Amino acid sequence: MNTTFLELNKIYDLAYNVLKKHGCDEFNADLVATTVTHAERDGSVSHGLFRIPGYVSSLKSKKVNGVSRPSNKFLTQNAIRVEGDLGFAPVAIRVGLPELVKTTNKHGVGVLTITNTHHFAALWHETEFLAENNLIGIACTAYKPSVAPAGAKKPLFGTNPISFSWPRKNDTPVVFDMATSTMAMGEVQVAARDGHKVPFGTGLDKEGNKTDDPSLIANGGVLLTFGDYKGSAIAMMIELLAAGLVGDLFSFEAKEEDNNDGGPARGGEFIMALSPELIAGENWNEHAEKFFLQMKSLDGVRLPGERRHRNRLDKGPRQINSQLIDKINSL
Ligand code: NDP
């Protein structure tokens, strides 16, 4: 694979300019380009520039509104609905999260239900924002079916990611963000593109056989959930929270509606915030630090989020697939 070194500001410009060219206004293009740049900065490459052709396809097909102006509506004193105006998720998230922080600081618990949005990014952006505001964050979203429920050979669940963040007063937050499939489809696509194998059992080919060939999974096959029926239960919970509770599309409904332009399908997102200060009391940070100390005293343990935060310290250029840069420039 040929690669090109790009400074972070050049990554931002590449993303921003192509989004602007295809119909985003400055507000929308800036928020999506920032999300993409932060993903490249942290080494979340499957949700960085790799996603730009899909973002652009959905602007070209007019599925996504590039000039969206999401708005908040309080359903209760601490449950807020963001009407996403059919734009990209980073825009709805930017509009909703500051209100969620305010209401959670007041009531201890807050819920943000985002509707009519198109999520094509990692979820740590939103949970980490909550942790940076001294709140615990939980976020999840459903997607078009590509994952078989336990026992099945056909997809019904999306790769349905879930993220959790824990704030730390004197350190970077602990954040996990993971698909409930064995792998995110983005990672499977990157592996297929780069000619790598994936662990056997990551998914099934179109005949229903387990395989380690990512192209057979990505083209007509199906992913499996992590941890067999246990992961399947969590993937089901995510469908119920991000679609059933939010009042937006289940993965199977998103598939029925989507125009398959290669960009993100319409859907919802569930975000919850909790205030440790109000719920656990003022000793919450010291108490949790004792637990992290115990964890880290065990050989081989690292905390989730540490890899990304370490990558972030590097302010230098990032190595980007040269073909991808050419592709984006040709859009
Ligand atoms: P990974 O399996 O790469 O990582 C999952 C989590 O585990 C990360 O938080 C990671 O932390 C942590 N982790 C990894 N290895 C270790 C370890 N040895 N010890 C402790 N923690 C560890 O993620 P996935 O491939 O499952 O998902 C990738 C991304 O895809 C996610 O950001 C997800 O939101 C996104 N996605 C988005 C979708 C959408 O519809 N928008 C759909 C599906 C996925 P760290 O970051 O520090 O490595």
mmCIF file of C-alpha atoms and ligand atoms in Angstrom:
data_model
loop_
_atom_site.group_PDB
_atom_site.id
_atom_site.type_symbol
_atom_site.label_atom_id
_atom_site.label_comp_id
_atom_site.label_asym_id
_atom_site.label_seq_id
_atom_site.Cartn_x
_atom_site.Cartn_y
_atom_site.Cartn_z
ATOM 1 C CA MET A 1 0.000 0.000 0.000
ATOM 2 C CA ASN A 2 1.434 3.410 -1.008
ATOM 3 C CA THR A 3 1.001 6.094 1.604
ATOM 4 C CA THR A 4 1.375 9.867 1.741
ATOM 5 C CA PHE A 5 2.186 11.926 4.828
ATOM 6 C CA LEU A 6 -0.445 14.601 5.512
ATOM 7 C CA GLU A 7 -0.436 17.169 8.330
ATOM 8 C CA LEU A 8 -3.641 17.265 10.390
ATOM 9 C CA ASN A 9 -4.623 20.650 8.959
ATOM 10 C CA LYS A 10 -4.245 19.235 5.432
ATOM 11 C CA ILE A 11 -6.467 16.279 6.376
ATOM 12 C CA TYR A 12 -9.058 18.757 7.618
ATOM 13 C CA ASP A 13 -8.784 20.844 4.404
ATOM 14 C CA LEU A 14 -9.115 17.767 2.196
ATOM 15 C CA ALA A 15 -12.304 16.715 3.997
ATOM 16 C CA TYR A 16 -13.766 20.214 4.400
ATOM 17 C CA ASN A 17 -13.245 21.266 0.764
ATOM 18 C CA VAL A 18 -14.783 18.153 -0.771
ATOM 19 C CA LEU A 19 -17.798 18.335 1.574
ATOM 20 C CA LYS A 20 -18.231 22.030 0.731
ATOM 21 C CA LYS A 21 -17.945 21.274 -2.986
ATOM 22 C CA HIS A 22 -20.755 18.708 -2.752
ATOM 23 C CA GLY A 23 -23.326 20.773 -0.922
ATOM 24 C CA CYS A 24 -22.375 21.216 2.748
ATOM 25 C CA ASP A 25 -22.430 24.737 4.119
ATOM 26 C CA GLU A 26 -19.529 25.904 6.318
ATOM 27 C CA PHE A 27 -21.213 24.842 9.586
ATOM 28 C CA ASN A 28 -21.944 21.278 8.439
ATOM 29 C CA ALA A 29 -18.650 20.824 6.550
ATOM 30 C CA ASP A 30 -16.626 22.062 9.520
ATOM 31 C CA LEU A 31 -18.226 19.658 12.024
ATOM 32 C CA VAL A 32 -17.886 16.606 9.774
ATOM 33 C CA ALA A 33 -14.317 17.509 8.697
ATOM 34 C CA THR A 34 -13.359 18.005 12.358
ATOM 35 C CA THR A 35 -14.767 14.575 13.276
ATOM 36 C CA VAL A 36 -12.857 12.977 10.374
ATOM 37 C CA THR A 37 -9.622 14.788 11.329
ATOM 38 C CA HIS A 38 -9.915 13.769 14.987
ATOM 39 C CA ALA A 39 -10.402 10.153 13.874
ATOM 40 C CA GLU A 40 -7.180 10.280 11.786
ATOM 41 C CA ARG A 41 -5.362 12.064 14.643
ATOM 42 C CA ASP A 42 -6.315 9.293 17.110
ATOM 43 C CA GLY A 43 -5.656 6.399 14.726
ATOM 44 C CA SER A 44 -9.357 5.549 14.195
ATOM 45 C CA VAL A 45 -8.602 5.190 10.486
ATOM 46 C CA SER A 46 -11.762 3.295 9.563
ATOM 47 C CA HIS A 47 -13.772 6.406 10.504
ATOM 48 C CA GLY A 48 -11.425 9.044 9.114
ATOM 49 C CA LEU A 49 -10.845 9.990 5.463
ATOM 50 C CA PHE A 50 -11.904 6.457 4.489
ATOM 51 C CA ARG A 51 -15.505 7.622 5.086
ATOM 52 C CA ILE A 52 -15.323 10.715 2.865
ATOM 53 C CA PRO A 53 -16.417 9.019 -0.399
ATOM 54 C CA GLY A 54 -19.519 7.734 1.438
ATOM 55 C CA TYR A 55 -20.268 11.138 2.955
ATOM 56 C CA VAL A 56 -19.987 12.673 -0.525
ATOM 57 C CA SER A 57 -22.179 9.994 -2.174
ATOM 58 C CA SER A 58 -24.978 10.721 0.269
ATOM 59 C CA LEU A 59 -24.732 14.447 -0.447
ATOM 60 C CA LYS A 60 -24.758 13.813 -4.192
ATOM 61 C CA SER A 61 -27.840 11.595 -3.992
ATOM 62 C CA LYS A 62 -29.523 14.270 -1.819
ATOM 63 C CA LYS A 63 -30.191 11.685 0.886
ATOM 64 C CA VAL A 64 -28.349 13.858 3.399
ATOM 65 C CA ASN A 65 -29.039 17.522 4.001
ATOM 66 C CA GLY A 66 -25.686 19.295 3.896
ATOM 67 C CA VAL A 67 -27.155 22.517 5.260
ATOM 68 C CA SER A 68 -28.890 20.927 8.261
ATOM 69 C CA ARG A 69 -29.884 22.962 11.295
ATOM 70 C CA PRO A 70 -30.771 20.433 14.017
ATOM 71 C CA SER A 71 -32.897 21.650 16.924
ATOM 72 C CA ASN A 72 -33.502 20.535 20.521
ATOM 73 C CA LYS A 73 -36.830 19.835 22.165
ATOM 74 C CA PHE A 74 -37.185 18.985 25.870
ATOM 75 C CA LEU A 75 -39.424 15.911 26.259
ATOM 76 C CA THR A 76 -39.092 16.045 30.069
ATOM 77 C CA GLN A 77 -36.865 18.145 32.308
ATOM 78 C CA ASN A 78 -33.899 15.861 31.507
ATOM 79 C CA ALA A 79 -34.805 14.053 28.278
ATOM 80 C CA ILE A 80 -33.990 16.021 25.134
ATOM 81 C CA ARG A 81 -34.850 15.101 21.563
ATOM 82 C CA VAL A 82 -32.621 16.412 18.797
ATOM 83 C CA GLU A 83 -34.385 16.676 15.448
ATOM 84 C CA GLY A 84 -31.422 16.084 13.137
ATOM 85 C CA ASP A 85 -32.902 17.785 10.047
ATOM 86 C CA LEU A 86 -31.631 14.837 7.950
ATOM 87 C CA GLY A 87 -28.036 16.012 8.311
ATOM 88 C CA PHE A 88 -24.859 14.206 9.375
ATOM 89 C CA ALA A 89 -24.642 13.071 13.011
ATOM 90 C CA PRO A 90 -21.735 15.333 14.096
ATOM 91 C CA VAL A 91 -24.020 18.319 13.493
ATOM 92 C CA ALA A 92 -26.928 16.984 15.583
ATOM 93 C CA ILE A 93 -24.482 15.913 18.291
ATOM 94 C CA ARG A 94 -22.922 19.386 18.407
ATOM 95 C CA VAL A 95 -26.362 20.929 18.860
ATOM 96 C CA GLY A 96 -27.564 18.436 21.490
ATOM 97 C CA LEU A 97 -24.583 17.711 23.742
ATOM 98 C CA PRO A 98 -24.171 21.118 25.446
ATOM 99 C CA GLU A 99 -27.849 20.987 26.534
ATOM 100 C CA LEU A 100 -27.371 17.408 27.750
ATOM 101 C CA VAL A 101 -24.411 18.525 29.878
ATOM 102 C CA LYS A 102 -26.465 21.348 31.409
ATOM 103 C CA THR A 103 -29.485 19.217 32.274
ATOM 104 C CA THR A 104 -27.350 16.344 33.644
ATOM 105 C CA ASN A 105 -25.421 18.730 35.892
ATOM 106 C CA LYS A 106 -28.776 19.800 37.285
ATOM 107 C CA HIS A 107 -30.640 16.486 37.550
ATOM 108 C CA GLY A 108 -27.865 13.870 37.818
ATOM 109 C CA VAL A 109 -29.118 11.929 34.780
ATOM 110 C CA GLY A 110 -29.834 13.126 31.266
ATOM 111 C CA VAL A 111 -30.927 11.479 28.028
ATOM 112 C CA LEU A 112 -30.437 12.710 24.472
ATOM 113 C CA THR A 113 -32.413 10.998 21.731
ATOM 114 C CA ILE A 114 -31.195 11.993 18.283
ATOM 115 C CA THR A 115 -33.534 11.402 15.346
ATOM 116 C CA ASN A 116 -33.375 11.892 11.580
ATOM 117 C CA THR A 117 -29.625 11.830 11.382
ATOM 118 C CA HIS A 118 -26.970 9.893 9.420
ATOM 119 C CA HIS A 119 -24.231 8.391 11.613
ATOM 120 C CA PHE A 120 -20.995 7.419 9.843
ATOM 121 C CA ALA A 121 -18.456 8.081 12.595
ATOM 122 C CA ALA A 122 -17.006 6.597 15.759
ATOM 123 C CA LEU A 123 -19.011 7.200 18.951
ATOM 124 C CA TRP A 124 -16.135 8.152 21.254
ATOM 125 C CA HIS A 125 -16.403 11.735 19.999
ATOM 126 C CA GLU A 126 -19.681 12.145 21.901
ATOM 127 C CA THR A 127 -18.928 10.089 25.032
ATOM 128 C CA GLU A 128 -15.507 11.694 25.413
ATOM 129 C CA PHE A 129 -17.079 15.164 25.231
ATOM 130 C CA LEU A 130 -19.295 14.170 28.185
ATOM 131 C CA ALA A 131 -16.295 12.869 30.155
ATOM 132 C CA GLU A 132 -14.411 16.100 29.453
ATOM 133 C CA ASN A 133 -17.359 17.774 31.173
ATOM 134 C CA ASN A 134 -17.001 15.485 34.230
ATOM 135 C CA LEU A 135 -19.911 13.253 33.234
ATOM 136 C CA ILE A 136 -20.199 9.551 32.514
ATOM 137 C CA GLY A 137 -21.360 8.975 28.929
ATOM 138 C CA ILE A 138 -23.086 6.097 27.175
ATOM 139 C CA ALA A 139 -23.954 6.199 23.468
ATOM 140 C CA CYS A 140 -25.197 3.679 20.945
ATOM 141 C CA THR A 141 -26.589 3.581 17.436
ATOM 142 C CA ALA A 142 -28.007 0.978 15.062
ATOM 143 C CA TYR A 143 -27.193 0.617 11.372
ATOM 144 C CA LYS A 144 -28.283 -1.376 8.304
ATOM 145 C CA PRO A 145 -28.251 -5.169 8.897
ATOM 146 C CA SER A 146 -24.923 -6.920 8.442
ATOM 147 C CA VAL A 147 -24.806 -9.015 11.633
ATOM 148 C CA ALA A 148 -26.629 -12.268 12.305
ATOM 149 C CA PRO A 149 -28.352 -12.711 15.697
ATOM 150 C CA ALA A 150 -27.083 -15.766 17.639
ATOM 151 C CA GLY A 151 -28.175 -18.913 15.821
ATOM 152 C CA ALA A 152 -28.984 -17.204 12.491
ATOM 153 C CA LYS A 153 -27.134 -17.104 9.165
ATOM 154 C CA LYS A 154 -28.861 -13.981 7.892
ATOM 155 C CA PRO A 155 -28.280 -10.414 9.060
ATOM 156 C CA LEU A 156 -30.781 -8.495 11.182
ATOM 157 C CA PHE A 157 -28.640 -6.330 13.487
ATOM 158 C CA GLY A 158 -26.367 -3.523 12.397
ATOM 159 C CA THR A 159 -22.786 -3.540 13.639
ATOM 160 C CA ASN A 160 -24.434 -1.533 16.434
ATOM 161 C CA PRO A 161 -21.602 0.242 18.272
ATOM 162 C CA ILE A 162 -21.725 1.213 21.926
ATOM 163 C CA SER A 163 -19.408 3.606 23.726
ATOM 164 C CA PHE A 164 -18.911 4.317 27.425
ATOM 165 C CA SER A 165 -16.779 7.017 29.029
ATOM 166 C CA TRP A 166 -15.644 7.609 32.597
ATOM 167 C CA PRO A 167 -14.237 11.042 33.519
ATOM 168 C CA ARG A 168 -10.963 11.367 35.448
ATOM 169 C CA LYS A 169 -10.004 14.574 37.186
ATOM 170 C CA ASN A 170 -6.250 14.298 36.592
ATOM 171 C CA ASP A 171 -6.033 12.054 33.563
ATOM 172 C CA THR A 172 -7.541 11.400 30.152
ATOM 173 C CA PRO A 173 -10.946 9.710 30.434
ATOM 174 C CA VAL A 174 -11.433 5.977 30.187
ATOM 175 C CA VAL A 175 -13.415 5.408 26.996
ATOM 176 C CA PHE A 176 -14.394 2.268 25.235
ATOM 177 C CA ASP A 177 -16.078 2.371 21.864
ATOM 178 C CA MET A 178 -16.801 -0.862 20.083
ATOM 179 C CA ALA A 179 -18.993 -2.453 17.503
ATOM 180 C CA THR A 180 -21.017 -5.370 18.888
ATOM 181 C CA SER A 181 -20.030 -7.336 15.801
ATOM 182 C CA THR A 182 -16.762 -9.252 15.992
ATOM 183 C CA MET A 183 -15.324 -6.340 13.962
ATOM 184 C CA ALA A 184 -16.703 -3.083 12.611
ATOM 185 C CA MET A 185 -17.663 -3.424 8.921
ATOM 186 C CA GLY A 186 -15.322 -0.461 8.255
ATOM 187 C CA GLU A 187 -12.401 -2.519 9.611
ATOM 188 C CA VAL A 188 -13.464 -5.521 7.507
ATOM 189 C CA GLN A 189 -13.569 -3.250 4.434
ATOM 190 C CA VAL A 190 -10.116 -1.835 5.236
ATOM 191 C CA ALA A 191 -8.762 -5.406 5.664
ATOM 192 C CA ALA A 192 -10.311 -6.395 2.313
ATOM 193 C CA ARG A 193 -8.850 -3.295 0.642
ATOM 194 C CA ASP A 194 -5.374 -3.944 2.072
ATOM 195 C CA GLY A 195 -5.423 -7.709 1.387
ATOM 196 C CA HIS A 196 -5.305 -8.827 5.064
ATOM 197 C CA LYS A 197 -7.094 -11.813 6.630
ATOM 198 C CA VAL A 198 -9.436 -11.400 9.627
ATOM 199 C CA PRO A 199 -9.732 -13.853 12.566
ATOM 200 C CA PHE A 200 -11.589 -17.018 11.619
ATOM 201 C CA GLY A 201 -15.206 -16.750 12.793
ATOM 202 C CA THR A 202 -15.406 -12.978 12.290
ATOM 203 C CA GLY A 203 -18.267 -13.702 9.942
ATOM 204 C CA LEU A 204 -19.900 -16.064 7.465
ATOM 205 C CA ASP A 205 -19.640 -16.068 3.663
ATOM 206 C CA LYS A 206 -22.815 -15.894 1.579
ATOM 207 C CA GLU A 207 -23.307 -19.667 1.895
ATOM 208 C CA GLY A 208 -23.252 -19.393 5.710
ATOM 209 C CA ASN A 209 -19.746 -20.832 6.234
ATOM 210 C CA LYS A 210 -17.304 -19.289 8.731
ATOM 211 C CA THR A 211 -14.429 -17.539 6.917
ATOM 212 C CA ASP A 212 -11.305 -15.443 7.499
ATOM 213 C CA ASP A 213 -11.578 -13.670 4.103
ATOM 214 C CA PRO A 214 -12.873 -10.111 4.700
ATOM 215 C CA SER A 215 -13.981 -9.651 1.074
ATOM 216 C CA LEU A 216 -16.308 -12.684 1.359
ATOM 217 C CA ILE A 217 -17.873 -11.171 4.501
ATOM 218 C CA ALA A 218 -18.152 -7.662 3.049
ATOM 219 C CA ASN A 219 -19.641 -8.891 -0.251
ATOM 220 C CA GLY A 220 -22.815 -10.821 0.422
ATOM 221 C CA GLY A 221 -21.714 -12.477 3.664
ATOM 222 C CA VAL A 222 -22.626 -11.654 7.232
ATOM 223 C CA LEU A 223 -20.774 -10.611 10.381
ATOM 224 C CA LEU A 224 -21.299 -12.325 13.734
ATOM 225 C CA THR A 225 -21.646 -10.629 17.135
ATOM 226 C CA PHE A 226 -18.790 -10.830 19.634
ATOM 227 C CA GLY A 227 -19.277 -13.373 22.425
ATOM 228 C CA ASP A 228 -21.979 -15.447 20.721
ATOM 229 C CA TYR A 229 -25.430 -15.059 22.372
ATOM 230 C CA LYS A 230 -24.116 -12.541 24.944
ATOM 231 C CA GLY A 231 -23.007 -10.066 22.280
ATOM 232 C CA SER A 232 -26.229 -10.812 20.432
ATOM 233 C CA ALA A 233 -28.232 -9.685 23.495
ATOM 234 C CA ILE A 234 -26.286 -6.411 23.654
ATOM 235 C CA ALA A 235 -26.779 -5.805 19.918
ATOM 236 C CA MET A 236 -30.508 -6.362 20.461
ATOM 237 C CA MET A 237 -30.508 -3.890 23.367
ATOM 238 C CA ILE A 238 -28.895 -1.285 21.098
ATOM 239 C CA GLU A 239 -31.625 -1.760 18.464
ATOM 240 C CA LEU A 240 -34.209 -1.204 21.213
ATOM 241 C CA LEU A 241 -32.521 1.902 22.678
ATOM 242 C CA ALA A 242 -31.370 3.619 19.470
ATOM 243 C CA ALA A 243 -34.525 2.798 17.469
ATOM 244 C CA GLY A 244 -37.309 1.610 19.778
ATOM 245 C CA LEU A 245 -36.766 4.229 22.491
ATOM 246 C CA VAL A 246 -35.488 7.052 20.291
ATOM 247 C CA GLY A 247 -38.382 6.491 17.895
ATOM 248 C CA ASP A 248 -36.275 6.094 14.781
ATOM 249 C CA LEU A 249 -35.489 3.239 12.362
ATOM 250 C CA PHE A 250 -34.465 -0.273 13.398
ATOM 251 C CA SER A 251 -31.606 -1.590 11.264
ATOM 252 C CA PHE A 252 -33.980 -3.634 9.092
ATOM 253 C CA GLU A 253 -36.169 -0.557 8.523
ATOM 254 C CA ALA A 254 -33.120 1.565 7.634
ATOM 255 C CA LYS A 255 -32.253 -0.981 4.947
ATOM 256 C CA GLU A 256 -35.764 -0.853 3.490
ATOM 257 C CA GLU A 257 -35.579 2.930 3.219
ATOM 258 C CA ASP A 258 -31.949 3.467 2.220
ATOM 259 C CA ASN A 259 -30.975 4.281 -1.370
ATOM 260 C CA ASN A 260 -27.672 2.327 -1.064
ATOM 261 C CA ASP A 261 -25.581 5.237 -2.297
ATOM 262 C CA GLY A 262 -22.641 4.066 -0.153
ATOM 263 C CA GLY A 263 -23.235 6.711 2.492
ATOM 264 C CA PRO A 264 -24.800 6.390 5.939
ATOM 265 C CA ALA A 265 -28.437 5.332 6.281
ATOM 266 C CA ARG A 266 -30.930 7.460 8.194
ATOM 267 C CA GLY A 267 -31.342 6.526 11.847
ATOM 268 C CA GLY A 268 -31.222 7.583 15.459
ATOM 269 C CA GLU A 269 -28.761 7.631 18.325
ATOM 270 C CA PHE A 270 -29.272 7.152 22.069
ATOM 271 C CA ILE A 271 -26.985 9.076 24.428
ATOM 272 C CA MET A 272 -27.158 9.050 28.216
ATOM 273 C CA ALA A 273 -25.149 11.090 30.698
ATOM 274 C CA LEU A 274 -24.737 10.602 34.450
ATOM 275 C CA SER A 275 -23.170 12.960 36.958
ATOM 276 C CA PRO A 276 -20.825 11.117 39.369
ATOM 277 C CA GLU A 277 -20.593 14.307 41.442
ATOM 278 C CA LEU A 278 -24.356 14.304 42.075
ATOM 279 C CA ILE A 279 -24.887 10.541 42.242
ATOM 280 C CA ALA A 280 -21.742 9.084 43.876
ATOM 281 C CA GLY A 281 -20.729 12.097 45.940
ATOM 282 C CA GLU A 282 -17.542 14.115 46.126
ATOM 283 C CA ASN A 283 -15.144 11.181 46.649
ATOM 284 C CA TRP A 284 -16.095 9.543 43.340
ATOM 285 C CA ASN A 285 -12.849 10.335 41.527
ATOM 286 C CA GLU A 286 -10.447 9.072 44.241
ATOM 287 C CA HIS A 287 -12.562 5.936 44.660
ATOM 288 C CA ALA A 288 -12.500 5.112 40.923
ATOM 289 C CA GLU A 289 -8.757 5.870 40.749
ATOM 290 C CA LYS A 290 -8.146 3.153 43.356
ATOM 291 C CA PHE A 291 -9.954 0.723 41.050
ATOM 292 C CA PHE A 292 -7.949 1.805 37.981
ATOM 293 C CA LEU A 293 -4.745 1.394 40.018
ATOM 294 C CA GLN A 294 -5.753 -2.188 40.829
ATOM 295 C CA MET A 295 -6.526 -2.868 37.171
ATOM 296 C CA LYS A 296 -3.263 -1.428 35.929
ATOM 297 C CA SER A 297 -1.234 -3.296 38.539
ATOM 298 C CA LEU A 298 -2.128 -6.505 36.685
ATOM 299 C CA ASP A 299 0.395 -7.475 34.036
ATOM 300 C CA GLY A 300 -0.773 -6.904 30.466
ATOM 301 C CA VAL A 301 -3.682 -4.586 31.283
ATOM 302 C CA ARG A 302 -4.233 -1.241 29.613
ATOM 303 C CA LEU A 303 -7.302 0.969 29.920
ATOM 304 C CA PRO A 304 -9.533 1.458 26.884
ATOM 305 C CA GLY A 305 -8.946 4.836 25.257
ATOM 306 C CA GLU A 306 -5.217 4.851 26.133
ATOM 307 C CA ARG A 307 -4.135 3.924 22.606
ATOM 308 C CA ARG A 308 -6.049 6.831 21.064
ATOM 309 C CA HIS A 309 -4.897 9.308 23.693
ATOM 310 C CA ARG A 310 -1.295 8.250 23.137
ATOM 311 C CA ASN A 311 -1.697 8.675 19.358
ATOM 312 C CA ARG A 312 -3.121 12.140 19.987
ATOM 313 C CA LEU A 313 0.112 13.325 21.595
ATOM 314 C CA ASP A 314 1.787 13.050 18.180
ATOM 315 C CA LYS A 315 1.155 16.405 16.481
ATOM 316 C CA GLY A 316 2.961 15.373 13.294
ATOM 317 C CA PRO A 317 1.658 14.231 9.911
ATOM 318 C CA ARG A 318 -0.357 11.046 9.496
ATOM 319 C CA GLN A 319 0.300 8.325 6.918
ATOM 320 C CA ILE A 320 -2.689 8.172 4.591
ATOM 321 C CA ASN A 321 -3.407 5.648 1.844
ATOM 322 C CA SER A 322 -2.355 7.463 -1.367
ATOM 323 C CA GLN A 323 -5.124 5.869 -3.469
ATOM 324 C CA LEU A 324 -7.671 7.196 -0.993
ATOM 325 C CA ILE A 325 -6.273 10.727 -1.319
ATOM 326 C CA ASP A 326 -6.435 10.449 -5.140
ATOM 327 C CA LYS A 327 -10.003 9.175 -4.894
ATOM 328 C CA ILE A 328 -11.076 12.081 -2.671
ATOM 329 C CA ASN A 329 -9.329 14.592 -4.939
ATOM 330 C CA SER A 330 -11.169 13.138 -7.929
ATOM 331 C CA LEU A 331 -14.625 13.513 -6.366
HETATM 332 P P1 NDP B 1 -11.902 -1.999 18.523
HETATM 333 O O1 NDP B 1 -12.130 -3.463 18.637
HETATM 334 O O2 NDP B 1 -10.727 -1.549 17.750
HETATM 335 O O3 NDP B 1 -11.781 -1.357 19.967
HETATM 336 C C1 NDP B 1 -12.855 -1.453 20.865
HETATM 337 C C2 NDP B 1 -12.497 -0.788 22.171
HETATM 338 O O4 NDP B 1 -11.641 -1.649 22.904
HETATM 339 C C3 NDP B 1 -11.768 0.536 22.040
HETATM 340 O O5 NDP B 1 -12.303 1.444 22.951
HETATM 341 C C4 NDP B 1 -10.316 0.192 22.366
HETATM 342 O O6 NDP B 1 -9.615 1.261 22.995
HETATM 343 C C5 NDP B 1 -10.494 -0.940 23.349
HETATM 344 N N1 NDP B 1 -9.386 -1.882 23.335
HETATM 345 C C6 NDP B 1 -8.819 -2.481 22.269
HETATM 346 N N2 NDP B 1 -7.830 -3.304 22.664
HETATM 347 C C7 NDP B 1 -7.752 -3.199 24.009
HETATM 348 C C8 NDP B 1 -6.927 -3.786 25.012
HETATM 349 N N3 NDP B 1 -5.969 -4.659 24.694
HETATM 350 N N4 NDP B 1 -7.144 -3.446 26.291
HETATM 351 C C9 NDP B 1 -8.114 -2.562 26.626
HETATM 352 N N5 NDP B 1 -8.917 -1.962 25.737
HETATM 353 C C10 NDP B 1 -8.746 -2.287 24.447
HETATM 354 O O7 NDP B 1 -13.225 -1.267 17.951
HETATM 355 P P2 NDP B 1 -14.291 -1.804 16.882
HETATM 356 O O8 NDP B 1 -13.536 -2.325 15.712
HETATM 357 O O9 NDP B 1 -15.268 -2.679 17.529
HETATM 358 O O10 NDP B 1 -15.034 -0.433 16.460
HETATM 359 C C11 NDP B 1 -14.303 0.560 15.764
HETATM 360 C C12 NDP B 1 -15.123 1.817 15.629
HETATM 361 O O11 NDP B 1 -16.186 1.659 14.708
HETATM 362 C C13 NDP B 1 -15.777 2.343 16.906
HETATM 363 O O12 NDP B 1 -15.274 3.649 17.101
HETATM 364 C C14 NDP B 1 -17.265 2.389 16.587
HETATM 365 O O13 NDP B 1 -17.969 3.492 17.147
HETATM 366 C C15 NDP B 1 -17.243 2.503 15.087
HETATM 367 N N6 NDP B 1 -18.507 2.054 14.473
HETATM 368 C C16 NDP B 1 -19.405 2.991 14.040
HETATM 369 C C17 NDP B 1 -20.601 2.600 13.437
HETATM 370 C C18 NDP B 1 -21.624 3.594 13.008
HETATM 371 O O14 NDP B 1 -22.682 3.205 12.570
HETATM 372 N N7 NDP B 1 -21.391 4.882 13.133
HETATM 373 C C19 NDP B 1 -20.910 1.182 13.239
HETATM 374 C C20 NDP B 1 -19.933 0.301 13.800
HETATM 375 C C21 NDP B 1 -18.765 0.719 14.380
HETATM 376 P P3 NDP B 1 -8.518 2.109 22.162
HETATM 377 O O15 NDP B 1 -9.312 3.043 21.295
HETATM 378 O O16 NDP B 1 -7.693 2.813 23.191
HETATM 379 O O17 NDP B 1 -7.718 1.127 21.366
#
